[in-house]
Amino acid sequence: MSGTSHPVFSVEGVSKSFGVFNALTDVSLSVRHDEIRAIIGPNGAGKTTFVNIVSGVYRPSKGRVILDGADITGLPPQKRARLGLARTFQIASLFRGMTIAEHMELAVRGRDTDRHERTELLDRMGLSAFADRDVQTLSHGDQRILEMAMAMVLKPKFLLLDEPTAGMSVAETDRMIRLIGDRLRGKVGVIIVEHDMSVVTQTSDQVTVLAAGAVATSGTPDIVLRDPLVKELYLGSAAGH
Ligand SMILES: Nc1ncnc2c1ncn2[C@@H]1O[C@H](COP(=O)(O)OP(=O)(O)OP(=O)(O)O)[C@@H](O)[C@H]1O
Ligand SMILES: [Mg+2]
């Protein structure tokens, strides 16, 4: 089911409530196998709730989550990973005292992958010189790039990037943008949850704007980010992301 036009990932009519509070209401969107979609929205819009629905941390109160034609709504994170859904985390989730190479081993967890391919991936990500270094000695930017390499090593069908540039310097952010453009764009379906608009315009084919738990608008970055409605949503939000 890896056709050219059919979405590799979609959520259909997803709602999530916590008690009487609706954090997400009837959210639908889809991502093609070669498309990067950014999810943006002001504070409290429901972005983190959405990430947890996509990754399987939460089960939606209503609606369906579909990966490459299969209904994965009720599946836990590990089962989603086995079906080809990979993710990175907003906060670096690496293990002190372990090297980059050991993290890559951990990421493949005994599954059938080529050692040579792994080395090549580290090389393409600019990490091969550090392969035997403790991850603690890496810059924050390199740690996040390692997380991305760990997500990519199993050649996922669909990749969820949770604020890939959070906490990065300008130079690190530029490097991450280039890696996303070179290594992911046009090659795999991706959702990027991001608050930095310049990252969105430089990486994404499509943008979905969440506000108060619902899709406010969506479209190409040039149109969506110029939309007065979107500007208004952000002006109304204190921290502006
Ligand atoms: N476990 C929970 N229990 C109750 N309410 C929750 C829970 N998680 C989130 N919410 C509420 O749902 C709404 C959406 O929260 P969410 O964290 O998804 O927003 P967000 O877009 O990630 O915001 P931010 O930009 O501040 O990270 C908020 O009003 C929040 O208080
Ligand atoms: Mg959040």
Short mmCIF file of N, CA and C in Angstrom, two decimals, residues 11 14 23-29 38-51 193 207-218 224 230 233-234 241:
data_model
loop_
_atom_site.label_atom_id
_atom_site.label_comp_id
_atom_site.label_asym_id
_atom_site.label_seq_id
_atom_site.Cartn_x
_atom_site.Cartn_y
_atom_site.Cartn_z
N VAL A 11 -5.10 11.24 10.13
CA VAL A 11 -6.03 11.15 11.25
C VAL A 11 -7.38 11.61 10.72
N VAL A 14 -10.49 13.07 14.57
CA VAL A 14 -9.97 12.75 15.90
C VAL A 14 -10.35 13.82 16.93
N ALA A 23 -9.66 18.79 24.33
CA ALA A 23 -8.34 19.28 23.90
C ALA A 23 -8.21 19.24 22.39
N LEU A 24 -8.85 18.26 21.75
CA LEU A 24 -8.91 18.20 20.28
C LEU A 24 -10.35 17.90 19.88
N THR A 25 -10.81 18.57 18.80
CA THR A 25 -12.18 18.36 18.33
C THR A 25 -12.19 18.12 16.83
N ASP A 26 -12.51 16.89 16.44
CA ASP A 26 -12.74 16.56 15.04
C ASP A 26 -11.59 17.00 14.12
N VAL A 27 -10.38 16.61 14.48
CA VAL A 27 -9.21 16.97 13.67
C VAL A 27 -8.98 15.90 12.59
N SER A 28 -8.91 16.36 11.34
CA SER A 28 -8.58 15.47 10.22
C SER A 28 -7.44 16.08 9.43
N LEU A 29 -6.48 15.27 9.07
CA LEU A 29 -5.42 15.70 8.16
C LEU A 29 -4.71 14.48 7.63
N ALA A 38 3.72 20.59 8.41
CA ALA A 38 3.97 21.21 9.72
C ALA A 38 2.65 21.38 10.45
N ILE A 39 2.69 21.18 11.76
CA ILE A 39 1.54 21.48 12.62
C ILE A 39 1.96 22.63 13.52
N ILE A 40 1.24 23.73 13.43
CA ILE A 40 1.56 24.87 14.27
C ILE A 40 0.30 25.29 15.03
N GLY A 41 0.48 26.21 15.97
CA GLY A 41 -0.68 26.71 16.70
C GLY A 41 -0.22 27.35 17.99
N PRO A 42 -1.00 28.32 18.47
CA PRO A 42 -0.62 29.04 19.70
C PRO A 42 -0.66 28.12 20.92
N ASN A 43 -0.19 28.61 22.03
CA ASN A 43 -0.18 27.83 23.28
C ASN A 43 -1.56 27.29 23.58
N GLY A 44 -1.58 26.01 23.95
CA GLY A 44 -2.85 25.39 24.32
C GLY A 44 -3.68 24.94 23.13
N ALA A 45 -3.12 25.05 21.92
CA ALA A 45 -3.89 24.71 20.71
C ALA A 45 -4.19 23.22 20.63
N GLY A 46 -3.34 22.41 21.27
CA GLY A 46 -3.54 20.96 21.21
C GLY A 46 -2.41 20.22 20.51
N LYS A 47 -1.28 20.90 20.28
CA LYS A 47 -0.16 20.29 19.53
C LYS A 47 0.41 19.06 20.25
N THR A 48 0.68 19.21 21.55
CA THR A 48 1.25 18.09 22.30
C THR A 48 0.24 16.94 22.41
N THR A 49 -1.02 17.28 22.59
CA THR A 49 -2.07 16.25 22.60
C THR A 49 -2.07 15.51 21.27
N PHE A 50 -1.94 16.27 20.18
CA PHE A 50 -1.89 15.67 18.84
C PHE A 50 -0.69 14.73 18.70
N VAL A 51 0.47 15.18 19.15
CA VAL A 51 1.69 14.34 19.11
C VAL A 51 1.43 13.03 19.85
N VAL A 193 6.01 19.12 14.27
CA VAL A 193 5.33 20.03 15.17
C VAL A 193 6.35 21.09 15.54
N VAL A 207 1.05 23.17 5.73
CA VAL A 207 0.93 23.55 7.14
C VAL A 207 -0.50 23.39 7.59
N THR A 208 -0.68 22.81 8.78
CA THR A 208 -2.00 22.79 9.41
C THR A 208 -1.91 23.64 10.67
N VAL A 209 -2.83 24.57 10.80
CA VAL A 209 -2.86 25.43 11.99
C VAL A 209 -3.93 24.93 12.93
N LEU A 210 -3.51 24.58 14.14
CA LEU A 210 -4.46 24.20 15.19
C LEU A 210 -4.73 25.41 16.06
N ALA A 211 -5.98 25.57 16.48
CA ALA A 211 -6.32 26.60 17.46
C ALA A 211 -7.48 26.07 18.29
N ALA A 212 -7.33 26.17 19.59
CA ALA A 212 -8.35 25.68 20.53
C ALA A 212 -8.80 24.26 20.17
N GLY A 213 -7.84 23.43 19.76
CA GLY A 213 -8.13 22.02 19.55
C GLY A 213 -8.73 21.65 18.22
N ALA A 214 -8.90 22.64 17.34
CA ALA A 214 -9.49 22.34 16.03
C ALA A 214 -8.58 22.87 14.91
N VAL A 215 -8.77 22.34 13.69
CA VAL A 215 -8.01 22.86 12.56
C VAL A 215 -8.58 24.21 12.18
N ALA A 216 -7.75 25.27 12.30
CA ALA A 216 -8.21 26.62 11.95
C ALA A 216 -8.09 26.82 10.45
N THR A 217 -6.97 26.38 9.88
CA THR A 217 -6.77 26.47 8.44
C THR A 217 -5.60 25.58 8.05
N SER A 218 -5.46 25.31 6.76
CA SER A 218 -4.29 24.59 6.30
C SER A 218 -4.03 24.93 4.84
N VAL A 224 -0.60 30.19 4.16
CA VAL A 224 -1.09 30.08 5.53
C VAL A 224 -0.44 31.11 6.45
N VAL A 230 -4.40 33.71 10.88
CA VAL A 230 -3.30 33.04 11.58
C VAL A 230 -2.52 34.07 12.40
N LEU A 233 -4.47 34.77 15.50
CA LEU A 233 -4.39 33.68 16.48
C LEU A 233 -3.12 33.81 17.31
N TYR A 234 -2.02 34.15 16.64
CA TYR A 234 -0.73 34.23 17.33
C TYR A 234 -0.62 35.48 18.18
N HIS A 241 3.89 30.87 20.60
CA HIS A 241 4.15 29.63 19.84
C HIS A 241 3.06 28.60 20.10
#
